[in-house]
């Protein structure tokens, strides 16, 4: 089983590397002002979609924590939100670069740019909340409640606000759906979306396993402290071995 997991991990990395090389080989998309430089979308769009999915996933895991009140669900929710926030940062970075290349300015206050910035701020507030509470039980409960509450503003910011009739956006929303991409371009974009999601899931599982081991070690250490078993913690006491007359 472990060998199969290793094959899957390395296979994903190899496929992602191959797909990255292919992004420079497919024909440029004529739907953009500078088609050759628009290849940023191969990474921008998968990051944005995966970040949004992991925000909802983190909210679901947070709800499970509120129902079960066990630390493992808090670990899973925190890990999902950590990865989601990382992908949101990558989305903003690639989006700003795309804006400069295609629209002539680093920031346009485009509705989709602005809404994703707000999403990133929601993530930032989540981690600020966790960092501001020392008690682990209160920290887990409050951050879980906040994570669940993030769902509604996320739905509005990502799915509703940019699509309001009075909102004008630079983003070519109909490029994918309307066939603005070359067939190979569109297929490669779909492949990279799947690979980005697969790599993020892989990182999620690895981080959860590492965090679970850390929790286990903390529990063992706390148990040793409760028993006062100094020898078990590696404390060596001097013992006299000399003979007395």
Coordinates of C-alpha atoms in Angstrom, one line a residue:
X1 CA 0.0 0.0 0.0
X2 CA 2.8 2.4 0.9
X3 CA 4.5 1.6 -2.4
X4 CA 1.3 2.5 -4.3
X5 CA 1.1 5.8 -2.4
X6 CA 4.6 6.6 -3.4
X7 CA 3.9 5.8 -7.0
X8 CA 0.8 8.1 -6.9
X9 CA 2.8 10.9 -5.4
X10 CA 5.7 10.8 -7.8
X11 CA 3.3 10.2 -10.7
X12 CA 1.4 13.4 -9.9
X13 CA 4.6 15.4 -9.7
X14 CA 5.8 14.0 -13.0
X15 CA 2.5 14.6 -14.8
X16 CA 2.4 18.2 -13.4
X17 CA 5.9 18.8 -14.7
X18 CA 5.0 17.4 -18.1
X19 CA 1.8 19.5 -18.3
X20 CA 3.8 22.6 -17.3
X21 CA 6.2 22.0 -20.2
X22 CA 3.2 21.5 -22.5
X23 CA 1.8 25.0 -21.6
X24 CA 4.7 26.4 -23.7
X25 CA 4.0 24.2 -26.7
X26 CA 0.2 24.6 -27.2
X27 CA -1.0 27.3 -29.7
X28 CA -1.6 30.6 -28.0
X29 CA -5.2 31.7 -27.3
X30 CA -6.3 34.5 -29.6
X31 CA -8.9 35.7 -27.2
X32 CA -6.3 37.7 -25.2
X33 CA -4.5 40.9 -26.1
X34 CA -1.1 39.2 -25.7
X35 CA -1.8 35.6 -26.4
X36 CA 1.7 34.2 -25.7
X37 CA 1.8 35.9 -22.2
X38 CA -1.7 34.7 -21.4
X39 CA -0.4 31.3 -20.4
X40 CA -0.5 32.4 -16.8
X41 CA -4.1 31.3 -16.9
X42 CA -2.9 27.7 -16.9
X43 CA -1.9 28.2 -13.3
X44 CA -4.1 31.2 -12.3
X45 CA -7.5 29.5 -12.9
X46 CA -6.6 26.1 -11.3
X47 CA -5.3 27.9 -8.2
X48 CA -8.5 30.0 -8.0
X49 CA -10.9 27.1 -8.4
X50 CA -9.0 24.8 -6.0
X51 CA -8.7 27.6 -3.4
X52 CA -12.4 28.1 -3.4
X53 CA -13.1 24.3 -3.2
X54 CA -10.8 24.0 -0.2
X55 CA -12.5 26.9 1.5
X56 CA -15.8 25.0 1.3
X57 CA -14.0 21.9 2.4
X58 CA -12.5 23.6 5.4
X59 CA -15.9 24.9 6.3
X60 CA -17.3 21.4 6.2
X61 CA -14.5 20.0 8.3
X62 CA -15.0 22.8 10.8
X63 CA -18.7 21.9 11.0
X64 CA -17.6 18.3 11.8
X65 CA -15.5 19.6 14.6
X66 CA -18.3 21.6 16.1
X67 CA -20.4 18.4 16.1
X68 CA -17.7 16.0 17.3
X69 CA -15.5 18.3 19.4
X70 CA -12.4 16.1 18.7
X71 CA -9.0 17.6 17.9
X72 CA -8.5 15.6 14.7
X73 CA -11.3 17.5 13.0
X74 CA -9.7 20.8 14.0
X75 CA -6.4 19.6 12.5
X76 CA -8.1 18.7 9.2
X77 CA -10.0 22.0 9.0
X78 CA -7.0 24.0 9.8
X79 CA -4.9 22.1 7.2
X80 CA -7.6 22.6 4.5
X81 CA -7.7 26.3 5.2
X82 CA -4.0 26.6 5.2
X83 CA -3.8 25.1 1.7
X84 CA -6.8 27.1 0.6
X85 CA -5.1 30.4 1.7
X86 CA -1.8 29.4 0.0
X87 CA -3.7 28.8 -3.2
X88 CA -5.6 32.1 -2.8
X89 CA -2.2 33.9 -2.4
X90 CA -1.0 32.2 -5.6
X91 CA -4.2 33.2 -7.4
X92 CA -3.7 36.9 -6.4
X93 CA 0.0 36.9 -7.5
X94 CA -0.8 35.3 -10.9
X95 CA -3.8 37.5 -11.3
X96 CA -1.8 40.7 -10.7
X97 CA 0.8 39.6 -13.2
X98 CA -2.0 38.7 -15.7
X99 CA -3.6 42.1 -15.1
X100 CA -0.3 43.9 -15.9
X101 CA 0.4 41.9 -19.0
X102 CA -3.1 41.9 -20.5
X103 CA -4.8 45.1 -19.2
X104 CA -1.8 47.4 -18.6
X105 CA -2.0 47.9 -14.9
X106 CA -1.1 45.8 -11.8
X107 CA -4.5 46.4 -10.3
X108 CA -7.8 47.4 -12.0
X109 CA -10.3 47.1 -9.2
X110 CA -11.9 44.5 -11.4
X111 CA -14.9 42.8 -9.7
X112 CA -13.2 39.4 -9.8
X113 CA -9.9 40.8 -8.6
X114 CA -11.7 42.6 -5.7
X115 CA -13.9 39.7 -4.7
X116 CA -10.9 37.4 -4.5
X117 CA -9.0 39.9 -2.5
X118 CA -11.9 39.9 0.0
X119 CA -11.7 36.1 0.0
X120 CA -8.0 36.3 0.9
X121 CA -8.9 38.7 3.7
X122 CA -11.4 36.2 5.0
X123 CA -8.7 33.7 5.2
X124 CA -6.3 36.2 6.9
X125 CA -9.0 36.9 9.6
X126 CA -9.4 33.1 10.2
X127 CA -5.7 32.7 11.0
X128 CA -5.6 36.0 13.0
X129 CA -8.5 34.6 15.1
X130 CA -6.6 31.3 15.7
X131 CA -3.4 33.2 16.6
X132 CA -5.2 35.5 19.1
X133 CA -6.6 32.7 21.3
X134 CA -4.2 30.8 23.6
X135 CA -6.6 28.1 24.9
X136 CA -6.6 25.3 22.3
X137 CA -10.3 24.3 22.9
X138 CA -11.6 27.9 22.6
X139 CA -9.3 28.4 19.6
X140 CA -10.6 25.4 17.8
X141 CA -14.3 26.2 18.6
X142 CA -14.1 29.8 17.6
X143 CA -12.1 29.3 14.5
X144 CA -14.4 26.5 13.4
X145 CA -17.5 28.7 13.9
X146 CA -15.8 31.4 11.8
X147 CA -14.9 29.0 9.1
X148 CA -18.5 27.8 8.8
X149 CA -19.6 31.4 8.6
X150 CA -17.2 32.1 5.7
X151 CA -19.4 30.1 3.4
X152 CA -22.1 32.7 2.8
X153 CA -19.8 35.7 2.0
X154 CA -17.7 33.4 -0.2
X155 CA -20.7 32.4 -2.2
X156 CA -21.6 36.0 -2.7
X157 CA -18.1 37.2 -3.5
X158 CA -17.2 34.4 -5.9
X159 CA -20.5 33.4 -7.6
X160 CA -22.9 36.3 -7.2
X161 CA -21.2 39.7 -7.1
X162 CA -19.1 39.3 -10.3
X163 CA -22.2 38.2 -12.2
X164 CA -24.5 41.0 -11.3
X165 CA -25.9 42.7 -14.4
X166 CA -24.6 46.1 -13.4
X167 CA -21.1 44.8 -12.8
X168 CA -18.6 45.2 -15.6
X169 CA -15.5 43.0 -15.6
X170 CA -12.3 42.8 -17.6
X171 CA -12.3 39.0 -17.1
X172 CA -13.4 37.2 -20.3
X173 CA -16.0 35.0 -18.5
X174 CA -17.2 33.4 -21.8
X175 CA -13.7 32.5 -23.0
X176 CA -13.8 28.9 -21.7
X177 CA -17.6 28.3 -22.2
X178 CA -17.7 30.1 -25.5
X179 CA -14.9 28.2 -27.1
X180 CA -12.4 31.0 -27.0
X181 CA -9.6 28.5 -26.5
X182 CA -8.0 26.3 -29.0
X183 CA -9.1 22.7 -28.3
X184 CA -5.6 21.6 -27.1
X185 CA -5.4 24.8 -25.0
X186 CA -8.7 24.0 -23.3
X187 CA -7.9 20.4 -22.7
X188 CA -4.5 21.2 -21.2
X189 CA -6.2 23.7 -18.9
X190 CA -8.6 21.0 -17.8
X191 CA -5.7 18.6 -17.2
X192 CA -3.9 21.2 -15.0
X193 CA -7.0 21.8 -13.0
X194 CA -7.2 18.1 -12.2
X195 CA -3.5 17.9 -11.4
X196 CA -3.6 21.0 -9.2
X197 CA -6.5 19.6 -7.2
X198 CA -4.8 16.2 -7.0
X199 CA -1.5 17.7 -5.7
X200 CA -3.4 19.8 -3.2
X201 CA -5.3 16.8 -1.9
X202 CA -1.9 14.9 -1.6
X203 CA -0.4 17.8 0.4
X204 CA -3.5 17.9 2.6
X205 CA -3.2 14.2 3.4
X206 CA 0.5 14.5 4.2
X207 CA 0.0 17.5 6.4
X208 CA -2.9 15.9 8.3
X209 CA -0.7 12.8 9.0
X210 CA 2.1 15.0 10.2
X211 CA -0.2 17.0 12.5
X212 CA -1.8 13.8 13.8
X213 CA 1.6 12.5 14.8
X214 CA 2.4 15.8 16.5
X215 CA -0.9 15.6 18.5
X216 CA 0.0 12.0 19.5
X217 CA 3.4 13.1 20.7
X218 CA 1.9 15.9 22.7
X219 CA -0.6 13.5 24.3
X220 CA 2.2 11.1 25.2
X221 CA 4.3 14.0 26.7
X222 CA 1.3 15.3 28.7
X223 CA 0.7 11.7 30.0
X224 CA 4.3 11.5 31.2
X225 CA 4.0 14.9 32.9
X226 CA 0.8 13.8 34.7
X227 CA 2.6 10.7 36.1
X228 CA 5.7 12.5 37.0
X229 CA 7.7 9.8 35.4
X230 CA 11.1 11.5 35.1
X231 CA 13.0 8.4 34.0
X232 CA 10.6 7.9 31.1
X233 CA 11.5 11.4 29.9
X234 CA 15.2 10.6 29.8
X235 CA 16.2 12.1 33.2
X236 CA 19.1 10.2 34.6
X237 CA 19.8 10.2 38.4
X238 CA 23.3 9.5 39.7
X239 CA 23.7 6.2 41.5
X240 CA 26.6 5.3 43.7
X241 CA 28.4 2.1 42.9
X242 CA 31.2 2.2 45.4
X243 CA 31.4 -0.4 48.2
X244 CA 31.3 0.6 51.8
X245 CA 33.4 -1.1 54.5

